[in-house]
Structures are given as structure tokens and as C-alpha cells.
Coordinates of C-alpha atoms and ligand atoms in Angstrom, one line a residue:
M223 CA 0.0 0.0 0.0
S224 CA 1.2 3.5 -0.8
S225 CA 2.4 5.5 2.1
V226 CA 1.2 8.6 0.4
Q227 CA -2.6 9.4 0.4
T228 CA -3.4 9.8 -3.3
A229 CA -5.5 12.7 -4.6
E230 CA -8.3 10.3 -5.4
D231 CA -8.5 9.1 -1.8
N232 CA -11.6 10.3 0.1
N233 CA -11.7 14.0 0.8
P234 CA -11.5 15.8 3.0
R235 CA -8.3 14.3 4.0
K236 CA -7.4 14.5 7.7
Y237 CA -4.0 15.4 9.2
Q238 CA -2.5 15.6 12.6
L239 CA 0.7 17.4 13.7
L240 CA 4.1 15.6 13.4
I241 CA 5.9 16.0 16.7
D242 CA 8.6 13.8 18.1
G243 CA 8.0 11.2 15.4
Q244 CA 4.3 10.9 16.3
W245 CA 1.1 12.1 14.7
V246 CA -0.8 14.0 17.3
D247 CA -3.7 16.3 17.7
A248 CA -3.2 19.9 18.6
E249 CA -3.2 20.5 22.4
S250 CA -6.2 22.7 21.9
G251 CA -7.9 20.1 19.9
K252 CA -8.5 22.7 17.2
T253 CA -8.4 22.0 13.4
F254 CA -8.7 24.2 10.3
T255 CA -9.8 23.4 6.8
T256 CA -8.1 24.2 3.5
P257 CA -9.9 24.4 0.2
N258 CA -9.0 23.1 -3.2
P259 CA -8.7 26.5 -4.9
A260 CA -10.0 25.2 -8.3
T261 CA -13.4 24.5 -6.8
G262 CA -13.5 26.0 -3.4
E263 CA -14.4 22.6 -1.9
T264 CA -12.7 21.5 1.3
L265 CA -9.6 19.5 0.6
A266 CA -8.3 18.7 4.0
E267 CA -8.9 19.2 7.7
V268 CA -5.7 19.8 9.5
A269 CA -4.8 20.0 13.2
E270 CA -4.1 23.6 14.1
A271 CA -0.8 24.1 16.0
D272 CA -0.5 27.0 18.4
K273 CA 2.0 28.1 21.1
A274 CA 1.6 24.9 23.2
D275 CA 2.3 22.7 20.2
I276 CA 5.3 24.8 19.1
D277 CA 6.7 24.4 22.6
K278 CA 6.4 20.6 22.4
A279 CA 7.9 20.6 18.9
V280 CA 10.8 22.8 19.8
A281 CA 11.5 20.6 22.9
A282 CA 11.4 17.4 20.7
A283 CA 13.7 19.0 18.2
R284 CA 16.1 19.9 21.0
R285 CA 16.1 16.4 22.4
A286 CA 16.8 15.0 19.0
Y287 CA 19.5 17.5 18.4
E288 CA 21.3 16.7 21.6
G289 CA 20.6 13.0 21.3
K290 CA 20.4 10.6 18.4
W291 CA 20.9 13.0 15.6
S292 CA 24.2 14.4 16.8
K293 CA 25.5 10.8 17.3
L294 CA 24.8 9.9 13.7
S295 CA 27.7 10.0 11.2
A296 CA 27.6 12.5 8.4
R297 CA 27.4 9.5 6.0
D298 CA 24.3 8.2 7.7
R299 CA 22.7 11.7 7.6
G300 CA 23.5 11.8 3.9
R301 CA 22.0 8.3 3.4
L302 CA 18.8 9.3 5.1
L303 CA 18.4 12.3 2.9
Y304 CA 19.2 10.2 -0.2
K305 CA 16.6 7.6 0.9
L306 CA 14.1 10.5 1.3
S307 CA 14.9 11.7 -2.2
Q308 CA 14.2 8.2 -3.6
L309 CA 10.9 7.9 -1.7
L310 CA 9.9 11.3 -3.1
E311 CA 10.8 10.2 -6.6
E312 CA 8.9 7.0 -6.2
H313 CA 5.8 8.9 -5.1
S314 CA 6.2 11.9 -7.4
A315 CA 3.0 11.3 -9.4
E316 CA 0.8 11.2 -6.2
L317 CA 2.6 14.2 -4.7
A318 CA 2.3 16.3 -7.9
A319 CA -1.5 15.7 -7.8
I320 CA -1.6 16.7 -4.2
E321 CA 0.4 19.8 -4.8
T322 CA -2.0 20.7 -7.6
A323 CA -5.1 20.0 -5.5
D324 CA -3.7 22.1 -2.6
N325 CA -2.2 25.0 -4.5
G326 CA -4.0 25.1 -7.8
K327 CA -0.9 25.0 -10.0
P328 CA -1.2 23.1 -13.3
I329 CA -0.4 19.4 -13.0
K330 CA 2.1 19.9 -15.8
E331 CA 4.1 22.3 -13.6
S332 CA 3.9 20.2 -10.4
S333 CA 4.8 17.0 -12.3
Y334 CA 7.7 18.4 -14.4
V335 CA 9.0 21.2 -12.3
D336 CA 8.1 21.1 -8.6
L337 CA 8.5 17.4 -7.9
P338 CA 11.7 16.9 -9.9
Q339 CA 13.2 19.9 -8.1
V340 CA 12.1 18.6 -4.7
V341 CA 13.9 15.3 -5.5
E342 CA 16.9 17.1 -6.8
N343 CA 17.3 19.3 -3.7
F344 CA 17.3 16.3 -1.3
E345 CA 19.6 14.4 -3.5
Y346 CA 22.0 17.3 -3.9
F347 CA 22.2 18.1 -0.2
A348 CA 22.5 14.3 0.6
G349 CA 25.8 14.5 -1.1
W350 CA 26.9 17.6 1.0
A351 CA 26.5 15.8 4.3
T352 CA 29.9 14.2 4.1
K353 CA 31.6 17.3 2.6
I354 CA 31.1 19.9 5.3
E355 CA 34.7 20.5 6.4
G356 CA 36.7 22.8 8.6
E357 CA 40.1 24.3 7.6
T358 CA 43.5 24.7 9.1
I359 CA 44.7 28.2 9.4
P360 CA 48.4 29.2 8.9
V361 CA 48.8 31.1 12.2
P362 CA 52.3 32.3 13.4
G363 CA 54.3 30.8 16.2
R364 CA 54.1 27.3 17.6
M365 CA 50.4 27.2 17.5
F366 CA 48.0 25.0 15.6
N367 CA 44.6 26.6 14.6
Y368 CA 41.8 24.8 12.9
T369 CA 38.1 25.3 12.4
L370 CA 35.1 23.1 13.0
R371 CA 32.0 23.7 10.9
E372 CA 29.2 22.7 13.2
P373 CA 25.4 22.8 12.9
I374 CA 23.5 25.7 14.4
G375 CA 21.0 23.6 16.4
V376 CA 17.2 23.7 16.3
C377 CA 15.9 25.6 13.3
G378 CA 12.4 27.1 13.0
Q379 CA 11.4 27.2 9.3
I380 CA 8.3 29.1 8.0
I381 CA 7.4 28.6 4.4
P382 CA 4.8 30.1 2.0
W383 CA 2.1 28.5 -0.2
N384 CA 3.4 29.2 -3.8
F385 CA 5.7 26.2 -4.0
P386 CA 4.7 24.3 -0.9
L387 CA 6.8 21.1 -1.3
L388 CA 9.7 22.8 -3.0
M389 CA 10.0 25.5 -0.3
A390 CA 10.0 22.7 2.3
A391 CA 12.8 21.0 0.3
W392 CA 14.9 24.2 0.0
K393 CA 14.7 24.6 3.8
L394 CA 14.9 21.1 5.1
A395 CA 17.6 19.6 2.9
P396 CA 20.5 21.9 3.8
A397 CA 19.4 22.1 7.4
L398 CA 19.4 18.3 7.8
A399 CA 22.6 17.8 5.7
A400 CA 24.4 20.1 8.1
G401 CA 23.1 18.2 11.2
N402 CA 20.4 20.6 12.5
T403 CA 16.9 19.6 13.6
V404 CA 13.8 21.4 12.4
V405 CA 10.4 22.6 13.3
L406 CA 8.7 23.4 10.0
K407 CA 5.5 25.5 9.7
P408 CA 3.8 25.2 6.3
A409 CA 1.4 27.9 5.1
E410 CA -2.2 27.7 6.2
Q411 CA -3.3 27.7 2.5
T412 CA -1.2 24.7 1.5
P413 CA -0.4 22.3 4.4
V414 CA -1.1 19.1 2.7
G415 CA 2.1 18.4 0.8
A416 CA 4.2 19.0 3.9
M417 CA 2.1 16.5 5.9
E418 CA 2.6 13.8 3.2
L419 CA 6.3 14.7 3.2
G420 CA 6.2 14.0 6.9
K421 CA 5.0 10.5 6.3
L422 CA 8.0 9.9 3.9
I423 CA 10.4 11.4 6.4
L424 CA 9.3 8.8 9.0
E425 CA 9.4 6.0 6.3
A426 CA 13.0 7.0 5.4
G427 CA 13.9 6.4 9.0
F428 CA 14.9 9.8 10.4
P429 CA 15.0 9.6 14.2
E430 CA 12.0 11.0 16.0
G431 CA 12.1 14.7 16.6
V432 CA 14.6 15.5 13.8
V433 CA 11.8 16.9 11.7
N434 CA 8.6 18.3 13.3
I435 CA 5.8 19.7 11.1
V436 CA 3.3 22.0 12.7
P437 CA 0.7 23.5 10.4
G438 CA -1.2 26.5 11.8
Y439 CA -1.7 30.2 11.3
G440 CA 1.1 32.7 10.8
E441 CA -0.1 35.0 13.6
T442 CA -0.2 32.2 16.1
A443 CA 1.9 29.2 15.2
G444 CA 4.3 31.2 13.0
A445 CA 4.8 34.0 15.4
S446 CA 5.4 31.8 18.4
L447 CA 8.0 29.8 16.5
A448 CA 9.9 32.9 15.3
A449 CA 9.9 34.3 18.9
H450 CA 10.7 31.0 20.6
P451 CA 13.8 31.3 22.8
G452 CA 14.4 27.5 22.3
I453 CA 15.3 27.9 18.6
D454 CA 18.8 28.8 17.4
K455 CA 17.8 29.9 13.9
V456 CA 14.7 31.0 12.0
A457 CA 14.5 30.7 8.2
F458 CA 11.5 32.4 6.5
T459 CA 10.2 32.7 2.9
G460 CA 7.2 35.0 2.3
S461 CA 6.2 38.6 2.2
T462 CA 8.7 41.4 3.0
E463 CA 6.1 42.7 5.5
V464 CA 6.1 39.4 7.5
G465 CA 9.8 39.1 7.0
K466 CA 10.2 42.3 9.0
L467 CA 8.1 40.8 11.8
I468 CA 10.2 37.7 11.8
A469 CA 13.4 39.7 12.1
K470 CA 12.0 41.8 15.0
A471 CA 10.9 38.7 16.8
A472 CA 14.2 37.0 16.3
A473 CA 16.1 40.1 17.5
E474 CA 14.6 39.6 21.0
N475 CA 16.6 36.4 21.5
L476 CA 19.3 37.3 18.8
T477 CA 18.2 34.2 17.0
K478 CA 20.0 33.8 13.7
V479 CA 17.8 34.7 10.7
S480 CA 17.6 34.1 7.0
L481 CA 14.9 35.7 4.9
E482 CA 13.8 35.1 1.3
L483 CA 11.2 37.8 0.6
G484 CA 9.3 39.5 -2.1
G485 CA 10.4 40.9 -5.5
K486 CA 9.3 43.2 -8.3
A487 CA 11.8 42.0 -10.9
P488 CA 12.6 44.0 -14.1
N489 CA 12.4 41.8 -17.2
I490 CA 14.0 43.9 -20.0
V491 CA 13.5 43.5 -23.7
F492 CA 15.9 45.3 -26.1
A493 CA 14.9 45.8 -29.7
D494 CA 17.9 43.6 -30.8
S495 CA 16.6 40.6 -29.0
D496 CA 15.1 37.5 -30.6
L497 CA 11.5 38.6 -30.1
D498 CA 10.0 35.1 -30.2
Q499 CA 12.3 34.1 -27.4
A500 CA 11.6 37.3 -25.5
V501 CA 7.8 37.0 -25.8
A502 CA 8.0 33.4 -24.5
G503 CA 10.4 34.5 -21.7
A504 CA 8.1 37.4 -20.7
M505 CA 5.2 34.9 -20.4
M506 CA 7.3 32.4 -18.5
G507 CA 8.4 35.3 -16.3
I508 CA 4.9 36.4 -15.2
F509 CA 2.3 33.7 -16.0
Y510 CA 4.2 30.7 -14.6
N511 CA 2.5 29.4 -11.3
Q512 CA -0.3 32.0 -11.9
G513 CA 2.3 34.8 -11.3
Q514 CA 2.7 33.7 -7.6
V515 CA 6.4 33.7 -7.8
C516 CA 8.7 35.9 -5.8
C517 CA 11.1 36.3 -8.7
A518 CA 8.3 36.9 -11.3
G519 CA 9.2 39.4 -14.0
S520 CA 6.4 41.7 -13.1
R521 CA 8.0 44.9 -14.5
L522 CA 8.4 44.3 -18.2
F523 CA 10.6 47.1 -19.7
V524 CA 10.4 47.1 -23.5
E525 CA 12.5 49.3 -25.8
E526 CA 10.2 51.9 -27.3
K527 CA 10.9 51.1 -30.9
V528 CA 9.6 47.5 -30.6
K529 CA 7.0 48.1 -27.9
D530 CA 3.9 48.0 -30.0
E531 CA 4.9 44.9 -31.9
F532 CA 6.0 43.2 -28.7
V533 CA 2.9 44.0 -26.7
S534 CA 0.6 42.9 -29.5
R535 CA 2.4 39.6 -29.8
L536 CA 2.4 39.1 -26.1
S537 CA -1.2 39.9 -25.6
E538 CA -2.3 37.7 -28.5
K539 CA -0.4 34.8 -26.8
A540 CA -1.6 35.7 -23.3
D541 CA -5.2 35.4 -24.6
K542 CA -4.6 31.9 -25.8
I543 CA -3.3 30.6 -22.4
A544 CA -5.5 27.7 -21.3
V545 CA -6.9 28.7 -17.9
G546 CA -9.0 26.1 -16.1
D547 CA -8.9 22.7 -14.4
P548 CA -5.4 22.4 -13.1
M549 CA -5.6 18.6 -13.1
N550 CA -6.0 18.7 -16.9
K551 CA -2.6 18.1 -18.6
A552 CA -3.3 20.8 -21.2
T553 CA -4.0 23.5 -18.7
Q554 CA -1.4 26.3 -18.6
M555 CA -2.8 28.4 -15.7
G556 CA -4.9 27.2 -12.7
P557 CA -6.6 29.2 -10.0
Q558 CA -4.8 31.6 -7.6
V559 CA -4.2 30.0 -4.3
S560 CA -7.0 31.6 -2.3
E561 CA -9.9 34.0 -2.5
E562 CA -7.9 36.5 -0.5
Q563 CA -5.2 36.5 -3.1
L564 CA -7.8 36.7 -5.9
N565 CA -9.3 39.8 -4.3
R566 CA -5.9 41.3 -3.7
I567 CA -5.2 41.0 -7.5
K568 CA -8.6 42.5 -8.4
G569 CA -7.8 45.4 -6.0
Y570 CA -4.6 46.1 -8.0
V571 CA -6.5 46.3 -11.2
D572 CA -8.5 49.1 -9.7
I573 CA -5.4 50.8 -8.4
A574 CA -3.7 50.5 -11.9
K575 CA -6.7 52.1 -13.6
S576 CA -6.9 54.9 -11.0
E577 CA -3.2 55.6 -11.6
G578 CA -3.7 56.0 -15.3
A579 CA -2.5 52.6 -16.6
T580 CA -4.6 50.8 -19.2
V581 CA -5.7 47.2 -19.3
I582 CA -4.4 45.8 -22.5
T583 CA -5.9 42.3 -21.9
G584 CA -7.3 40.4 -18.9
G585 CA -8.1 42.3 -15.7
E586 CA -10.9 40.0 -14.7
S587 CA -11.8 36.4 -13.9
P588 CA -12.5 34.1 -16.8
K589 CA -16.0 32.6 -17.1
L590 CA -15.7 28.9 -16.2
D591 CA -18.4 26.3 -16.0
G592 CA -19.5 23.6 -13.6
E593 CA -17.4 22.9 -10.5
F594 CA -14.8 25.5 -11.5
Q595 CA -17.2 28.5 -11.4
N596 CA -16.3 28.9 -7.7
G597 CA -12.6 28.6 -8.2
Y598 CA -10.2 31.5 -7.7
F599 CA -9.3 32.0 -11.4
F600 CA -7.9 35.2 -13.0
R601 CA -7.1 35.9 -16.6
P602 CA -3.5 36.7 -17.7
T603 CA -3.4 40.4 -17.5
I604 CA -1.2 43.1 -19.1
F605 CA -1.1 46.7 -18.1
G606 CA 0.1 49.3 -20.5
D607 CA 1.0 53.0 -20.0
V608 CA 2.7 52.1 -16.7
K609 CA 5.3 54.4 -15.1
N610 CA 7.9 52.9 -12.8
K611 CA 6.7 55.1 -9.9
M612 CA 3.1 53.7 -10.0
R613 CA 2.0 51.4 -7.2
V614 CA 1.4 48.6 -9.7
A615 CA 5.1 48.8 -10.7
Q616 CA 6.4 49.1 -7.1
E617 CA 4.3 46.7 -5.0
E618 CA 4.3 42.9 -5.3
I619 CA 1.0 41.8 -6.7
F620 CA 1.7 38.1 -6.8
G621 CA -0.7 37.3 -9.6
P622 CA -0.6 36.9 -13.4
V623 CA -0.3 40.6 -13.9
V624 CA 2.5 42.4 -15.7
S625 CA 3.2 46.1 -16.1
V626 CA 4.7 47.2 -19.4
I627 CA 7.0 50.2 -19.1
S628 CA 8.7 51.5 -22.3
F629 CA 12.3 52.9 -22.4
T630 CA 14.7 54.5 -24.8
D631 CA 17.9 55.1 -23.0
E632 CA 20.0 52.4 -21.4
D633 CA 21.4 54.4 -18.4
D634 CA 17.9 55.6 -17.5
L635 CA 16.7 52.1 -17.9
I636 CA 19.2 50.8 -15.3
K637 CA 18.2 53.6 -12.9
Q638 CA 14.5 52.6 -13.2
A639 CA 15.2 48.9 -13.0
N640 CA 17.0 49.5 -9.7
D641 CA 14.4 52.0 -8.5
T642 CA 12.6 49.5 -6.2
I643 CA 12.9 48.3 -2.6
Y644 CA 13.3 44.8 -3.9
G645 CA 16.3 43.1 -5.5
L646 CA 15.6 39.4 -5.9
S647 CA 16.0 38.8 -9.7
A648 CA 16.2 40.4 -13.1
G649 CA 16.0 39.3 -16.7
I650 CA 17.4 40.8 -19.9
W651 CA 16.8 39.9 -23.6
T652 CA 19.4 41.1 -26.0
R653 CA 21.9 39.8 -28.6
D654 CA 24.5 42.3 -27.5
I655 CA 26.8 40.4 -25.2
T656 CA 28.6 43.4 -23.7
R657 CA 25.2 45.0 -22.8
A658 CA 24.0 41.8 -21.3
H659 CA 27.0 41.5 -18.9
R660 CA 27.0 45.3 -18.2
F661 CA 23.5 44.9 -17.1
A662 CA 24.3 41.8 -15.0
K663 CA 26.9 43.9 -13.2
E664 CA 24.8 47.0 -12.6
I665 CA 21.5 45.5 -11.6
K666 CA 21.1 45.2 -7.8
A667 CA 19.5 41.7 -7.6
G668 CA 20.5 38.3 -6.4
V669 CA 19.8 36.4 -9.6
V670 CA 20.1 37.6 -13.3
W671 CA 18.8 35.7 -16.2
I672 CA 20.2 36.5 -19.7
N673 CA 18.0 35.4 -22.6
T674 CA 16.2 33.1 -20.2
Y675 CA 14.0 33.3 -17.1
N676 CA 13.1 31.2 -14.0
M677 CA 16.0 28.9 -14.3
F678 CA 16.8 27.0 -11.1
N679 CA 19.1 24.3 -10.0
A680 CA 19.8 22.8 -6.5
A681 CA 23.5 23.7 -7.0
S682 CA 23.0 27.3 -7.9
P683 CA 22.4 29.9 -5.1
F684 CA 19.2 31.9 -4.9
G685 CA 18.3 34.9 -2.7
G686 CA 17.9 38.6 -2.6
Y687 CA 19.6 42.0 -2.4
K688 CA 17.9 44.9 -0.6
Q689 CA 14.5 44.2 1.0
S690 CA 14.3 40.9 -0.8
G691 CA 16.1 39.4 2.1
Y692 CA 19.3 38.0 3.4
G693 CA 21.1 34.7 2.9
R694 CA 21.3 32.4 -0.1
E695 CA 19.4 29.1 -0.5
M696 CA 20.5 26.2 -2.6
G697 CA 24.1 25.5 -3.6
R698 CA 27.0 25.4 -1.2
H699 CA 26.0 28.8 0.1
A700 CA 22.9 27.4 1.7
L701 CA 25.2 25.5 4.1
D702 CA 26.4 28.9 5.4
L703 CA 22.9 29.4 6.7
Y704 CA 22.9 26.2 8.7
T705 CA 26.4 25.9 10.0
Q706 CA 28.6 28.0 12.4
I707 CA 32.3 28.0 12.7
K708 CA 34.3 27.2 15.7
S709 CA 38.0 28.2 15.8
V710 CA 40.2 25.8 17.9
W711 CA 43.7 26.8 19.1
V712 CA 46.3 24.3 20.2
D713 CA 49.6 25.1 21.8
L714 CA 52.4 23.0 20.2
S715 CA 55.3 24.6 22.3
G716 CA 54.6 22.9 25.6
R717 CA 55.7 26.2 27.4
P718 CA 53.7 28.5 29.6
I719 CA 52.3 31.4 27.5
G720 CA 52.9 35.1 28.0
W721 CA 54.5 36.7 31.1
F722 CA 52.1 35.3 33.8
G723 CA 53.8 31.9 34.0
K724 CA 57.3 33.4 34.5
Ligands
NAP1875 P1 3.0 35.7 4.4 O1 2.0 36.1 5.3 O2 4.3 36.3 4.3 O3 3.1 34.1 4.6 C1 4.4 33.4 4.6 C2 4.4 32.4 5.8 O4 4.6 33.2 7.0 C3 3.2 31.6 6.0 O5 3.6 30.3 6.5 C4 2.5 32.4 7.0 O6 1.5 31.6 7.8 C5 3.6 32.9 7.9 N1 3.2 34.1 8.7 C6 2.3 35.0 8.5 N2 2.3 35.9 9.5 C7 3.3 35.6 10.4 C8 3.8 36.1 11.6 N3 3.3 37.2 12.1 N4 4.8 35.4 12.2 C9 5.3 34.3 11.7 N5 4.9 33.8 10.5 C10 3.9 34.4 9.9 O7 2.3 35.7 2.9 P2 0.8 35.6 2.6 O8 0.0 36.4 3.6 O9 0.4 34.2 2.5 O10 0.8 36.4 1.2 C11 0.8 37.8 1.2 C12 1.7 38.3 0.2 O11 3.1 37.9 0.5 C13 1.5 37.8 -1.3 O12 0.6 38.5 -1.9 C14 2.9 38.0 -1.8 O13 3.1 39.3 -2.2 C15 3.8 37.7 -0.7 N6 4.4 36.4 -0.7 C16 5.7 36.2 -1.1 C17 6.2 35.0 -1.2 C18 7.6 34.8 -1.6 O14 8.0 33.7 -2.0 N7 8.5 35.8 -1.6 C19 5.5 33.9 -0.9 C20 4.2 34.0 -0.4 C21 3.6 35.3 -0.4 P3 0.0 31.4 7.3 O15 0.0 31.4 5.8 O16 -0.3 30.1 7.8 O17 -0.8 32.6 7.8
MG1876 MG1 -1.4 34.3 5.7

């Protein structure tokens, strides 16, 4: 029998909290429900963690950290992570369907992007477990100095709903490879994938308490985790607004923090680019995952002399995007994750109009039939006549909504592209190689894509400049977030030091 509950199994599904290797109810006995965003129907009923459960989970993670987990060899940690990656691969099809039911993303995306990347991240960090090394330092005199690279301890990890399983993988894999233990809080909108992941973590054989999963609300479960004096580090992905709350809560105990926050990425099209490639890249940049991507290319800067042609090609293609049942393999865009997000996007359409922008296409929900008429769908939307100062060009909308801004001069373009509080990512489309690299150097962002967009790999670092956060996830740099360095000095002379021994 499969250890993962398939999407076809009876709904609503029921989940408890994973604390200390056991599935348990919340101390309060409370539960919450989460809908399938394509239909609005209840998908799952989930135990609701609060402060008392966070206390229990942190205590379990501490016991595991001081106990079994620290006794395990690096090789064994790596083997557990590798085993988990294999289980995830084995169950990819069911998990992709779950991700789609929970988040609304098209099954094509969850099957061919989310799940393969989840597997890749666990596999990649499994390999790192045995390669986390200290160094010897050439200090003067008859002294020997070396460093130990040690885990940080108990990590609180708070993740968003846009890539539920993938964000869990980005956080868990490096933390565990480095020997930490974890209390993970999934987003209230999308807890299901993380709970199924919990089953596989137990099946892989991780000792109890190494990974604790505590779904609940941000204001209660999330806030008490971030402020908990028993955690050594908090890692967060989500909005810049909540990121600031996390940093404040962590400051109270000087808990270490890493933040992966919002973005308002410039995606720049020069007239000399391959326009077919650039149109496809602009679409990938904003309509992928219904635009619910922190690195979405939501400010589309287009060189004035090709703007009209570019926009007409873009809007023609945007109108042809298949929006609907996310379980259908032909669907290109599913629903937004929640009614709240849908309303937020609609609000921005009104804001755009009131600021003087025009709706070139979209700007409303599509008319869908049957069970999907109550889903949270929105049409691919393009705003024209946008100025970079407008709210729709400055604030993260987190929907399939792109603002087109035209430009003529490269220096002015760079200024505008950098004129944002964010600095997560940027894209450029041009055949001029020197311009492409000049841009890569001058843009203040953690990731730059040249003639491509939304490229990711477990070995390549990702993270933000400015208010897009601090720290880099994935790649070797992620290990910096989950290790600390101890410097050890050894006297080799055998003589008393200094003048006190004389
Ligand atoms: P959010 O509030 O930042 O949610 C991210 C995570 O933080 C969730 O697990 C959330 O829990 C938790 N959280 C919320 N308030 C908290 C608090 N006071 N203390 C500790 N944890 C807390 O994001 P959202 O409300 O779902 O979405 C709002 C906007 O955030 C979006 O429109 C988008 O602009 C942005 N966003 C960005 C990203 C990104 O990857 N950069 C991802 C998601 C959203 P609950 O969800 O359970 O309340
Ligand atoms: Mg929320």
C-alpha cells in the first residue's frame, strides 16, 4: 500500500501534527480546513498548531539534536536524505497531484518542475552531508589553529504557499545535511504536501524529533515559532512585511535569521533581442505558477521602438493561455491559491486604472463552467502605459499581472530597473553580449537571467539584495545558513604562555 494518500482518496483528508515522530492532535484540539482553490471545496482538515504545540515541537527537536541526531555519522545523515529523495521520486505522481489540489498549480508544472526539483534538492544536499569540512589556518608561532564547521542547532522554518513542497525542500535539505533539527511551519493555505512529506520522512527512517511539522496560522503558530527562545535559527520565505516581523521577533533572542522575501523583478527586452524568445520569456516570467512567484518578471521594460509589436504579440499569446482545471494536462494556468489572493489582485486592477494605466488584456476572472465556477481563477493580465513610480510597478501583486514600461535610454533604464525596494531577480533579452554583462553587473539583484527566465538548480544559489532578504538558498552557500564556525587553538610549544607563567 502506498504511504502517500493519493489525490483520489476520500476527501476531505485529515492530518495531525508531526511532533517527536508521532502524529498527534493539537493541544487545543482545534483544526482548520483548507480548500481546493480550483473548486472552493474542502480538501483537508488539519490539526491547528499553536504556542503549546510549538513548545512541544521545539522541545522534541532539542532532544533529537542533543541526542540521536548528533550521534549519527555524516554518512548516515546523507544516506537518510538520499533515501528520502528516492521515496519522493517513487511517489512523485501522487505528490504532484496533491500539490495541484492544494495550491491550484497546473499538473504539468507540479509534475515536471516542482516534484523533480524537490527530489533534486534532497539528492544534492544528501551529497553535501559528508563534505562539510573545517580548515587549518596558517597562524604564526608554535600554534595550531583549525576550524570546525558545526550545525546551528534547532531551526524554525516558516514557508509560503506558492511552491509548498519545493520550499519545504529548500529549507529542510541543507538544514538536515548540516546536522540541524527542524520545526517546520507550512502555510495555512497549503499544508497538505508537507504532511505527506512528513510520512515519507518517517518512512525514510529519520530519528524521532529531527523533523517536526506544525501547520497552523502565521499570527499564532508562526509568530510563536519565530519568537521562541528555544530555537537557534529561523528561516523564512514569504512577504517582506512578515519578514520584518520575523526579524523583529528574532532580534529579541538574537536568533539567527535568513529571509527570502518579495520581489518586483525587471524583465528587460531590447529591440535587438530575438522577439520570439523574448515573448516566450516574458510569459514564463509572469504567468508561470499564476504569477505567484517571488522572482516573477512583473515589470516588463520594453524598448520603445519594438514596444507596439512586442505587446501585441504578447497579448495575443496571453489570450490563448489555457486557464482552467489544473488537473488537466493541457491547462497552462490554474486558479490563484486563495480567495484572499484573488481579491488582492482585483484590487490592484482598480489601483492600476486609477493611476492611469490601461488594461491591454485580462483584468478580470474568466467565465468557467461547472465545478470551476467557484474557483479563484484570474485571466492573464497586461497593463500598458505604466510608469515605474506607480504602485502597480512598485508593489508585489503576486498574480498573473504584468506592467509594461517603455524605455529609450540604457542608463535611464538601469536607474529605473534599480528603483525598487526589492532586489531578488532580473531578466534581460538582447543579442548584445557586452550590454547583457554590463546589465548583470549593474543591476542590484541576487539572480540575473540573460535570454532566459526562471532557471533554477539545486547547485545554484538563490536569494535577494535589498529588501528581498538575506542569505542564499541552494548551492554550497545554503550551508552557510545552517552551520557555524568554531575556531580551535592548540599550543604546540609545551611552554607557559605570556608573562604570567614566569
Ligand atoms: P505571508 O503572510 O508572508 O506568509 C508566509 C508564511 O509566513 C506563512 O507560513 C504564514 O503563515 C507565515 N506568517 C504570517 N504571519 C506571520 C507572523 N506574524 N509570524 C510568523 N509567521 C507568519 O504571505 P501571505 O499572507 O500568504 O501572502 C501575502 C503576500 O506575500 C503575497 O501577496 C505576496 O506578495 C507575498 N508572498 C511572497 C512569497 C515569496 O516567496 N516571496 C510567498 C508568499 C507570499 P500562514 O500562511 O499560515 O498565515
Ligand atoms: Mg497568511
